[in-house]
Coordinates of N, CA and C in Angstrom, one line a residue:
Chain A
Q52 N -11.2 -0.7 18.4 CA -10.1 -1.1 17.6 C -9.9 -2.7 17.7
K53 N -10.1 -3.3 16.7 CA -10.1 -4.7 16.6 C -8.5 -5.1 16.5
E54 N -8.1 -6.0 17.3 CA -6.6 -6.4 17.3 C -6.4 -7.9 17.2
V55 N -5.2 -8.1 16.7 CA -4.6 -9.5 16.7 C -3.3 -9.4 17.2
E56 N -2.9 -10.1 18.2 CA -1.5 -9.9 18.8 C -0.8 -11.2 18.7
Q57 N 0.5 -11.0 18.2 CA 1.5 -12.1 18.3 C 2.8 -11.6 18.8
N58 N 3.5 -12.5 19.3 CA 4.9 -12.4 19.8 C 5.8 -12.2 18.6
S59 N 6.5 -11.2 18.5 CA 7.3 -10.9 17.4 C 8.5 -11.9 17.1
G60 N 8.9 -12.5 18.3 CA 10.0 -13.4 18.2 C 11.3 -12.6 18.0
P61 N 12.3 -13.1 17.6 CA 12.2 -14.5 16.9 C 12.1 -15.7 17.8
L62 N 11.3 -16.8 17.5 CA 11.3 -18.0 18.1 C 12.3 -18.9 17.5
S63 N 13.2 -19.4 18.3 CA 14.3 -20.3 17.8 C 14.1 -21.7 18.3
V64 N 14.1 -22.6 17.4 CA 14.0 -24.0 17.9 C 15.0 -24.8 17.0
P65 N 15.4 -25.9 17.6 CA 16.4 -26.8 16.9 C 15.7 -27.7 15.9
E66 N 16.4 -28.1 14.9 CA 15.6 -29.0 13.8 C 15.1 -30.1 14.4
G67 N 13.9 -30.6 14.0 CA 13.2 -31.8 14.6 C 12.4 -31.3 15.7
A68 N 12.4 -30.2 16.3 CA 11.6 -30.0 17.5 C 10.2 -29.3 17.1
I69 N 9.3 -29.2 18.0 CA 8.0 -28.7 17.9 C 8.2 -27.2 18.1
A70 N 7.6 -26.3 17.0 CA 7.6 -25.1 17.2 C 6.1 -24.6 17.5
S71 N 6.0 -23.8 18.6 CA 4.5 -23.4 19.0 C 4.5 -21.9 18.8
L72 N 3.5 -21.6 17.9 CA 3.2 -20.0 17.7 C 1.8 -19.8 18.2
N73 N 1.7 -18.6 18.8 CA 0.4 -18.2 19.4 C -0.1 -16.9 19.1
C74 N -1.3 -16.8 19.1 CA -2.1 -15.6 18.6 C -3.2 -15.4 19.6
T75 N -3.6 -14.1 19.9 CA -4.8 -13.8 20.7 C -5.5 -12.7 19.7
Y76 N -6.9 -12.7 19.9 CA -7.5 -11.7 19.1 C -8.6 -11.1 20.0
S77 N -9.1 -9.9 19.6 CA -10.1 -9.2 20.5 C -11.5 -9.2 20.0
D78 N -11.7 -9.5 18.6 CA -13.1 -9.6 18.2 C -13.8 -10.9 18.6
R79 N -14.6 -10.9 19.7 CA -15.2 -12.1 20.2 C -16.0 -12.8 19.2
G80 N -16.5 -12.1 18.2 CA -17.4 -12.7 17.2 C -16.8 -13.1 16.0
S81 N -15.4 -13.1 16.0 CA -14.7 -13.7 14.8 C -14.9 -15.1 14.6
Q82 N -15.1 -15.5 13.2 CA -15.5 -16.9 12.8 C -14.4 -17.6 12.1
S83 N -13.6 -16.9 11.5 CA -12.5 -17.5 10.7 C -11.2 -17.3 11.1
F84 N -10.2 -18.2 11.1 CA -8.9 -18.1 11.6 C -7.9 -18.5 10.7
F85 N -6.8 -18.0 10.3 CA -5.9 -18.4 9.3 C -4.5 -18.2 9.9
W86 N -3.5 -19.0 9.4 CA -2.2 -18.9 9.5 C -1.6 -18.9 8.1
Y87 N -0.7 -17.9 8.0 CA 0.0 -17.5 6.7 C 1.4 -17.7 7.2
R88 N 2.3 -18.1 6.2 CA 3.7 -18.3 6.2 C 4.2 -17.3 5.1
Q89 N 5.3 -16.4 5.5 CA 5.8 -15.4 4.6 C 7.2 -15.6 4.7
Y90 N 7.9 -16.0 3.7 CA 9.3 -15.9 3.4 C 9.8 -14.4 3.1
S91 N 11.0 -14.2 3.6 CA 11.6 -12.8 3.3 C 11.3 -12.4 1.7
G92 N 10.8 -11.3 1.5 CA 10.9 -10.8 0.2 C 9.7 -11.6 -0.6
K93 N 8.9 -12.4 0.1 CA 7.8 -13.0 -0.6 C 6.5 -12.6 -0.1
S94 N 5.4 -13.0 -0.8 CA 4.1 -12.8 -0.2 C 3.5 -13.8 0.7
P95 N 2.5 -13.5 1.5 CA 2.0 -14.5 2.4 C 1.3 -15.7 1.6
E96 N 1.7 -16.9 2.3 CA 1.1 -18.0 1.7 C 0.3 -18.9 2.8
L97 N -1.0 -19.1 2.4 CA -1.9 -19.7 3.4 C -1.4 -21.1 3.8
I98 N -1.3 -21.4 5.0 CA -0.9 -22.9 5.3 C -2.0 -23.5 6.2
M99 N -2.9 -22.8 6.9 CA -3.9 -23.4 7.7 C -5.1 -22.3 8.0
S100 N -6.3 -23.1 7.9 CA -7.4 -22.4 8.3 C -8.0 -23.1 9.3
I101 N -8.9 -22.3 10.2 CA -9.7 -23.1 11.3 C -10.8 -22.3 11.6
Y102 N -12.0 -23.0 11.8 CA -13.2 -22.2 12.0 C -13.9 -22.8 13.2
S103 N -13.7 -24.0 13.8 CA -14.3 -24.4 14.9 C -13.3 -24.7 16.1
N104 N -13.9 -24.6 17.4 CA -13.1 -25.0 18.4 C -12.2 -26.4 18.3
G105 N -11.0 -26.4 19.0 CA -10.3 -27.6 18.8 C -9.2 -27.8 17.9
D106 N -8.8 -28.8 17.5 CA -7.6 -29.0 16.7 C -7.9 -29.3 15.2
K107 N -7.0 -28.9 14.4 CA -7.1 -29.1 13.0 C -5.7 -29.7 12.5
E108 N -5.4 -30.7 11.9 CA -4.0 -31.2 11.7 C -4.1 -31.3 10.0
D109 N -2.8 -30.8 9.6 CA -2.6 -31.0 8.1 C -1.1 -31.4 8.1
G110 N -0.8 -32.6 7.8 CA 0.7 -32.9 7.7 C 1.4 -32.5 9.2
R111 N 2.5 -31.7 9.0 CA 3.2 -31.5 10.3 C 2.6 -30.4 10.9
F112 N 1.6 -29.6 10.4 CA 0.9 -28.6 10.9 C -0.2 -28.8 11.8
T113 N -0.5 -28.3 13.0 CA -1.7 -28.4 13.7 C -2.1 -27.0 14.1
A114 N -3.5 -26.6 13.9 CA -3.9 -25.4 14.4 C -4.8 -25.7 15.4
Q115 N -4.9 -25.0 16.4 CA -5.7 -25.1 17.6 C -6.4 -23.7 17.8
L116 N -7.8 -23.9 18.2 CA -8.7 -22.8 18.4 C -9.3 -22.9 19.6
N117 N -9.5 -21.8 20.4 CA -10.2 -21.7 21.6 C -11.0 -20.5 21.7
K118 N -12.2 -20.5 21.2 CA -13.0 -19.1 20.9 C -13.2 -18.5 22.4
A119 N -13.4 -19.3 23.4 CA -13.7 -18.8 24.8 C -12.4 -18.0 25.3
S120 N -11.4 -18.5 25.0 CA -10.2 -17.7 25.3 C -9.6 -16.8 24.3
Q121 N -10.3 -16.7 23.2 CA -9.8 -15.9 22.0 C -8.6 -16.1 21.7
Y122 N -8.2 -17.4 21.5 CA -6.6 -17.9 21.3 C -6.7 -18.9 20.1
V123 N -5.7 -18.7 19.3 CA -5.4 -19.6 18.3 C -4.0 -19.9 18.0
S124 N -3.5 -21.1 18.0 CA -2.1 -21.3 18.0 C -1.8 -22.3 16.7
L125 N -0.5 -22.3 16.4 CA -0.1 -23.2 15.4 C 1.1 -23.9 15.8
L126 N 0.9 -25.3 15.7 CA 2.1 -26.2 16.1 C 2.7 -26.8 14.8
I127 N 4.2 -26.6 14.7 CA 4.9 -27.2 13.6 C 5.6 -28.3 14.3
R128 N 5.3 -29.6 13.8 CA 6.1 -30.7 14.2 C 7.3 -31.0 13.3
D129 N 8.5 -31.8 13.9 CA 9.5 -32.0 13.1 C 10.0 -30.8 12.3
S130 N 10.2 -29.7 13.1 CA 10.4 -28.4 12.3 C 11.8 -28.6 11.4
Q131 N 11.8 -28.0 10.3 CA 12.9 -28.0 9.4 C 13.5 -26.6 9.1
P132 N 14.7 -26.4 8.8 CA 15.3 -25.0 8.4 C 14.4 -24.4 7.6
S133 N 13.7 -25.3 6.5 CA 12.9 -24.5 5.5 C 11.6 -24.0 6.1
D134 N 11.3 -24.3 7.3 CA 10.2 -23.7 8.1 C 10.5 -22.3 8.5
S135 N 11.8 -21.8 8.6 CA 12.1 -20.6 9.0 C 11.5 -19.4 8.1
A136 N 10.7 -18.5 8.7 CA 10.0 -17.8 8.0 C 9.1 -16.9 9.2
T137 N 8.5 -15.9 8.7 CA 7.5 -15.1 9.5 C 6.0 -15.7 9.4
Y138 N 5.4 -16.1 10.6 CA 4.1 -16.5 10.6 C 2.9 -15.6 10.9
L139 N 2.1 -15.3 10.1 CA 1.1 -14.4 10.2 C -0.2 -15.0 10.7
C140 N -0.8 -14.6 11.8 CA -2.0 -14.9 12.2 C -3.2 -13.9 11.6
A141 N -4.2 -14.3 11.1 CA -5.2 -13.5 10.5 C -6.5 -13.9 11.1
V142 N -7.3 -13.0 11.4 CA -8.6 -13.1 11.9 C -9.7 -12.4 11.2
S143 N -10.8 -13.1 11.0 CA -11.9 -12.3 10.3 C -12.7 -11.5 11.4
L144 N -13.3 -10.3 10.8 CA -14.1 -9.5 11.7 C -15.6 -10.0 11.6
M145 N -16.2 -9.8 12.8 CA -17.6 -10.3 12.9 C -18.4 -9.4 11.9
D146 N -18.2 -8.2 11.9 CA -18.9 -7.2 10.9 C -18.7 -7.6 9.5
S147 N -17.8 -8.5 9.3 CA -17.3 -9.0 8.0 C -17.1 -7.9 7.0
S148 N -17.7 -7.8 6.0 CA -17.3 -7.3 4.7 C -16.1 -7.9 4.3
Y149 N -15.9 -9.2 4.8 CA -14.9 -10.2 4.4 C -13.7 -9.8 4.5
K150 N -13.5 -8.9 5.8 CA -12.0 -8.4 5.9 C -11.3 -9.3 7.0
L151 N -10.0 -9.3 6.7 CA -9.1 -9.9 7.7 C -8.3 -8.9 8.4
I152 N -8.1 -9.1 9.7 CA -7.1 -8.4 10.4 C -5.9 -9.3 10.7
F153 N -4.7 -8.6 10.4 CA -3.4 -9.5 10.5 C -2.8 -9.1 11.9
G154 N -2.1 -10.1 12.4 CA -1.1 -10.0 13.4 C 0.2 -9.4 12.8
S155 N 1.1 -9.0 13.8 CA 2.4 -8.5 13.3 C 3.3 -9.5 12.8
G156 N 3.0 -10.7 13.2 CA 3.8 -12.0 12.8 C 4.8 -12.3 13.8
T157 N 5.0 -13.6 13.8 CA 6.3 -14.2 14.6 C 7.1 -14.9 13.7
R158 N 8.5 -14.4 14.0 CA 9.6 -14.8 13.1 C 10.2 -16.2 13.8
L159 N 10.1 -17.2 13.0 CA 10.5 -18.5 13.5 C 11.9 -18.8 12.8
L160 N 12.8 -19.2 13.6 CA 14.1 -19.6 13.2 C 14.3 -21.0 13.5
V161 N 14.5 -21.9 12.7 CA 14.8 -23.4 12.8 C 16.3 -23.6 12.7
R162 N 17.1 -23.9 13.8 CA 18.5 -24.1 13.7 C 18.8 -25.6 13.3
P163 N 19.8 -25.7 12.3 CA 20.1 -26.9 11.8 C 20.7 -27.7 12.9
Chain U
S117 N -7.1 -23.1 -5.1 CA -6.6 -21.7 -4.9 C -6.6 -21.1 -6.3
A118 N -6.5 -19.7 -6.2 CA -6.6 -19.1 -7.5 C -5.1 -18.6 -7.8
V119 N -4.9 -18.4 -9.2 CA -3.4 -18.0 -9.6 C -3.5 -16.5 -9.7
I120 N -2.8 -15.8 -9.1 CA -2.7 -14.4 -9.1 C -1.4 -13.8 -9.6
S121 N -1.4 -12.9 -10.5 CA -0.2 -12.2 -11.0 C -0.4 -10.7 -10.8
Q122 N 0.7 -10.0 -10.5 CA 0.7 -8.7 -10.2 C 1.9 -8.0 -11.2
K123 N 1.7 -6.9 -11.7 CA 2.6 -6.0 -12.4 C 2.5 -4.6 -12.0
P124 N 3.8 -4.0 -11.9 CA 5.0 -4.6 -12.0 C 5.3 -5.4 -10.7
S125 N 6.6 -6.2 -10.9 CA 6.9 -6.8 -9.6 C 7.8 -5.9 -8.6
R126 N 8.3 -5.0 -9.2 CA 9.0 -3.9 -8.3 C 9.2 -2.7 -9.4
D127 N 9.3 -1.5 -8.8 CA 9.6 -0.2 -9.4 C 10.3 0.8 -8.5
I128 N 11.1 1.6 -9.1 CA 11.6 2.6 -8.2 C 11.1 3.9 -9.0
C129 N 10.5 4.9 -8.2 CA 9.8 6.0 -8.7 C 10.2 7.3 -8.1
Q130 N 10.1 8.4 -8.8 CA 10.5 9.7 -8.2 C 9.3 10.3 -7.5
R131 N 9.6 11.0 -6.4 CA 8.7 11.7 -5.7 C 7.6 12.6 -6.5
G132 N 6.4 12.5 -6.3 CA 5.4 13.3 -7.0 C 4.9 12.6 -8.2
T133 N 5.3 11.4 -8.6 CA 4.8 10.7 -9.6 C 3.8 9.8 -9.2
S134 N 3.2 9.0 -10.1 CA 2.2 8.0 -9.8 C 2.5 6.6 -10.4
L135 N 2.0 5.6 -9.8 CA 2.3 4.3 -10.2 C 1.0 3.5 -10.2
T136 N 0.7 2.8 -11.3 CA -0.5 2.0 -11.3 C 0.0 0.5 -11.3
I137 N -0.7 -0.1 -10.5 CA -0.3 -1.8 -10.2 C -1.4 -2.6 -10.5
Q138 N -1.2 -3.6 -11.4 CA -2.3 -4.3 -11.9 C -2.3 -5.7 -11.3
C139 N -3.5 -6.2 -11.0 CA -3.7 -7.5 -10.4 C -4.6 -8.3 -11.4
Q140 N -4.1 -9.7 -11.7 CA -5.0 -10.3 -12.7 C -5.0 -11.7 -11.9
V141 N -6.3 -12.1 -12.0 CA -6.6 -13.5 -11.4 C -6.9 -14.5 -12.6
D142 N -6.8 -15.7 -12.3 CA -7.2 -16.7 -13.3 C -8.5 -17.2 -13.3
S143 N -9.4 -16.8 -12.5 CA -10.7 -17.2 -12.4 C -11.4 -16.0 -11.8
Q144 N -12.8 -16.2 -12.1 CA -13.6 -14.9 -11.6 C -13.8 -15.0 -10.1
V145 N -13.5 -13.9 -9.6 CA -13.7 -13.8 -8.1 C -14.5 -12.5 -7.8
T146 N -15.4 -12.6 -6.8 CA -16.3 -11.4 -6.2 C -15.4 -10.3 -5.7
M147 N -14.6 -10.7 -4.7 CA -13.9 -9.7 -3.8 C -12.4 -9.8 -4.0
M148 N -11.9 -8.5 -4.2 CA -10.5 -8.4 -4.3 C -10.1 -7.3 -3.2
F149 N -8.9 -7.5 -2.7 CA -8.5 -6.7 -1.7 C -7.0 -6.1 -2.0
W150 N -6.8 -4.9 -1.6 CA -5.4 -4.3 -1.8 C -4.7 -4.0 -0.4
Y151 N -3.6 -4.6 -0.2 CA -2.9 -4.3 1.2 C -1.5 -3.6 1.0
R152 N -1.2 -3.0 2.0 CA 0.2 -2.5 1.9 C 1.0 -3.1 3.0
Q153 N 2.2 -3.5 2.9 CA 3.2 -3.9 3.9 C 4.4 -3.2 3.9
Q154 N 4.5 -2.3 4.7 CA 5.7 -1.6 5.0 C 6.7 -2.4 5.6
P155 N 8.0 -1.8 5.3 CA 9.2 -2.7 5.7 C 9.2 -3.1 7.2
G156 N 9.3 -4.4 7.4 CA 9.3 -4.9 8.6 C 7.9 -4.9 9.5
Q157 N 6.9 -4.6 8.7 CA 5.5 -4.6 9.3 C 4.6 -5.6 8.9
S158 N 3.5 -5.7 9.3 CA 2.5 -6.7 9.0 C 1.7 -6.0 7.8
L159 N 0.5 -6.7 7.4 CA -0.2 -6.3 6.3 C -1.3 -5.3 6.8
T160 N -1.5 -4.2 6.1 CA -2.6 -3.3 6.3 C -3.5 -3.2 5.2
L161 N -4.8 -3.4 5.2 CA -5.8 -3.4 4.3 C -6.0 -1.9 3.8
I162 N -5.9 -1.6 2.6 CA -6.1 -0.4 1.9 C -7.5 -0.3 1.6
A163 N -8.0 -1.2 0.8 CA -9.3 -1.2 0.4 C -9.9 -2.5 -0.2
T164 N -11.1 -2.5 -0.2 CA -12.0 -3.9 -0.8 C -12.4 -3.3 -2.2
A165 N -12.1 -4.1 -3.2 CA -12.5 -3.8 -4.6 C -13.5 -4.8 -5.1
N166 N -14.8 -4.3 -5.2 CA -15.8 -5.3 -5.8 C -16.2 -4.7 -7.1
Q167 N -16.4 -5.8 -8.0 CA -16.8 -5.4 -9.5 C -18.2 -4.7 -9.5
G168 N -18.2 -3.5 -10.2 CA -19.5 -3.0 -10.3 C -19.8 -1.9 -9.2
S169 N -18.9 -1.8 -8.3 CA -19.2 -0.7 -7.3 C -17.9 0.1 -6.9
E170 N -18.0 1.1 -6.1 CA -16.9 1.8 -5.8 C -16.1 1.0 -4.7
A171 N -14.8 1.1 -4.7 CA -14.1 0.4 -3.6 C -14.4 1.0 -2.4
T172 N -14.3 0.2 -1.3 CA -14.3 0.7 0.0 C -13.1 0.7 0.8
Y173 N -12.8 2.0 1.2 CA -11.5 2.2 1.7 C -11.4 2.1 3.3
E174 N -10.5 1.7 3.8 CA -10.1 1.7 5.2 C -9.7 3.0 5.8
S175 N -9.9 3.1 7.2 CA -9.5 4.3 7.8 C -8.1 4.6 7.4
G176 N -7.8 5.9 7.1 CA -6.4 6.3 6.9 C -6.0 6.1 5.4
F177 N -6.8 5.7 4.7 CA -6.7 5.6 3.1 C -7.9 6.3 2.3
V178 N -7.4 7.1 1.3 CA -8.5 7.9 0.5 C -8.4 7.5 -1.0
I179 N -9.5 7.8 -1.6 CA -9.5 7.5 -3.0 C -8.6 8.4 -3.7
D180 N -8.5 9.6 -3.5 CA -7.6 10.4 -4.2 C -6.2 10.1 -4.1
K181 N -5.6 9.5 -3.0 CA -4.3 9.0 -3.1 C -4.3 7.5 -3.6
F182 N -5.2 6.7 -3.5 CA -5.2 5.3 -4.0 C -6.3 4.9 -4.7
P183 N -6.6 5.5 -5.8 CA -7.7 5.2 -6.7 C -7.6 3.7 -7.2
I184 N -8.8 3.1 -7.3 CA -8.8 1.6 -7.5 C -9.7 1.4 -8.6
S185 N -9.5 0.7 -9.6 CA -10.5 0.2 -10.6 C -10.7 -1.3 -10.5
R186 N -11.9 -1.7 -10.8 CA -12.3 -3.1 -10.8 C -13.3 -3.2 -12.0
P187 N -12.7 -3.2 -13.4 CA -13.5 -3.4 -14.4 C -14.3 -4.7 -14.7
N188 N -13.7 -5.7 -14.1 CA -14.4 -7.2 -14.4 C -13.9 -8.1 -13.1
L189 N -14.3 -9.3 -13.3 CA -14.3 -10.3 -12.2 C -12.9 -10.9 -12.0
T190 N -12.0 -10.6 -13.0 CA -10.7 -11.1 -13.0 C -9.5 -10.0 -12.9
F191 N -9.8 -8.6 -12.7 CA -8.8 -7.7 -12.9 C -9.1 -6.5 -11.9
S192 N -8.0 -6.0 -11.4 CA -8.2 -4.9 -10.5 C -6.9 -4.0 -10.8
T193 N -6.9 -2.6 -10.6 CA -5.7 -1.8 -10.5 C -5.8 -0.9 -9.2
L194 N -4.6 -0.8 -8.7 CA -4.4 0.3 -7.7 C -3.4 1.2 -8.1
T195 N -3.8 2.4 -8.0 CA -2.8 3.6 -8.3 C -2.3 4.3 -7.0
V196 N -1.0 4.4 -6.9 CA -0.4 5.2 -5.9 C -0.2 6.5 -6.4
S197 N -0.8 7.5 -5.9 CA -0.8 8.9 -6.5 C 0.2 9.9 -5.8
N198 N 0.8 10.7 -6.5 CA 1.6 11.7 -5.9 C 2.6 11.2 -4.7
M199 N 3.3 10.4 -5.2 CA 4.1 9.4 -4.3 C 5.2 10.2 -3.5
S200 N 5.3 9.8 -2.3 CA 6.4 10.3 -1.4 C 7.3 9.1 -0.8
P201 N 8.4 9.4 -0.2 CA 9.1 8.2 0.2 C 8.3 7.4 1.2
E202 N 7.4 7.8 2.0 CA 6.6 7.2 2.9 C 5.7 6.1 2.3
D203 N 5.6 6.3 0.9 CA 4.7 5.1 0.3 C 5.6 4.1 -0.2
S204 N 6.9 4.0 0.1 CA 7.6 2.8 -0.2 C 7.2 1.7 0.7
S205 N 6.8 0.7 -0.1 CA 6.0 -0.6 0.7 C 6.1 -1.6 -0.4
I206 N 5.6 -2.7 0.0 CA 5.2 -3.7 -0.8 C 3.6 -3.7 -0.9
Y207 N 3.2 -3.7 -2.2 CA 1.6 -3.6 -2.2 C 1.2 -5.0 -2.8
L208 N 0.2 -5.4 -2.1 CA -0.4 -6.8 -2.4 C -1.8 -6.9 -2.7
C209 N -2.3 -7.4 -3.8 CA -3.7 -7.9 -3.9 C -3.9 -9.2 -3.5
S210 N -5.1 -9.4 -3.2 CA -5.5 -10.7 -2.7 C -7.0 -11.0 -3.1
V211 N -7.4 -12.2 -3.2 CA -8.8 -12.5 -3.6 C -9.4 -13.5 -2.6
A212 N -10.7 -13.4 -2.5 CA -11.3 -14.3 -1.4 C -12.0 -15.4 -2.3
A213 N -11.8 -16.6 -1.7 CA -12.5 -17.7 -2.1 C -13.4 -18.4 -1.0
F214 N -14.4 -18.4 -1.4 CA -15.5 -18.8 -0.2 C -15.8 -20.2 -0.1
R215 N -15.9 -20.7 1.2 CA -16.3 -21.9 1.4 C -17.9 -22.1 0.9
T216 N -18.3 -23.4 0.8 CA -19.5 -23.7 0.3 C -20.7 -23.7 1.5
S217 N -20.1 -23.7 2.7 CA -21.0 -24.0 3.8 C -22.2 -22.8 3.9
G218 N -21.9 -21.7 3.2 CA -22.9 -20.5 3.4 C -22.7 -19.8 4.7
K219 N -21.7 -20.2 5.5 CA -21.5 -19.4 6.8 C -20.9 -18.2 6.5
L220 N -21.4 -17.0 7.1 CA -20.7 -15.8 6.8 C -19.3 -15.7 7.4
G221 N -18.5 -15.2 6.8 CA -17.0 -15.0 7.3 C -16.2 -14.5 6.1
T222 N -15.0 -14.4 6.4 CA -14.2 -13.6 5.5 C -13.8 -14.9 4.4
D223 N -13.6 -15.9 5.1 CA -13.0 -17.2 4.3 C -11.6 -16.9 3.6
T224 N -11.2 -17.7 2.8 CA -10.0 -17.8 2.6 C -9.3 -16.7 1.6
Q225 N -8.3 -16.1 1.9 CA -7.7 -15.0 0.9 C -6.4 -15.6 0.5
Y226 N -6.2 -15.4 -0.8 CA -5.0 -15.9 -1.6 C -4.3 -14.6 -1.9
F227 N -3.0 -14.5 -1.8 CA -2.3 -13.3 -2.2 C -1.6 -13.5 -3.6
G228 N -1.3 -12.4 -4.2 CA -0.6 -12.2 -5.4 C 0.8 -12.0 -4.8
P229 N 1.9 -12.0 -5.8 CA 3.3 -11.9 -5.5 C 3.8 -10.7 -5.0
G230 N 2.9 -9.6 -5.0 CA 3.3 -8.4 -4.5 C 4.1 -7.4 -5.4
T231 N 3.9 -6.2 -5.3 CA 4.9 -5.1 -6.0 C 5.6 -4.3 -5.0
R232 N 7.0 -4.4 -5.2 CA 7.8 -3.8 -4.3 C 8.1 -2.3 -4.8
L233 N 7.6 -1.3 -4.1 CA 7.8 0.1 -4.6 C 8.6 0.8 -3.8
T234 N 9.7 1.4 -4.5 CA 10.7 2.3 -3.8 C 10.5 3.8 -4.3
V235 N 10.2 4.7 -3.4 CA 10.0 6.0 -3.9 C 11.2 6.9 -3.3
L236 N 11.9 7.6 -4.3 CA 13.0 8.3 -4.1 C 12.8 9.8 -3.8

């Protein structure tokens, strides 16, 4: 059973702080990793993808990948109340068929 | 990214009836996926819909309950058959857009706005 684990939260941070969201996965052969943001009542929106070990930065967002530890994280700098949402980690399966396995999501609350 | 639309956006249905959800994409895509998101839960893949072949269903989902059509590269439908209150969920379609590196992988999936289904 391939799994993606996330802390459900809520993770509460003050406005302007760094929010750190974490995800672990069980399929050692996974090649592609994604972070989606989902506002209440809306569909998931892709915010970051990462394929290689290390960091990938895009604006206020940084994705970090460590394949040896089977760990992927998302850092949000200068958090804003508009960042309050559920963040879903998604991981590809090595056997592909181009399927993604989603974690249960971490709810982030940014306090003004 | 692709622009994806779904119809209907929401519906309230009676037990025992069926509902067909449409997914339209503004560009041709090879792979389309149908997901279910039950209240307070994450996304669960129902099936992969490829043009020109039968849909591939995940464990726990069967064609008789969730028949899927994929008549061309921009359109797919999911039918929820013989509905019960347990089918009350958000149903989402997604499409895969591949990187050009040729590296095998899932690559990026983009989601439609979803269909919120309530079964009474």
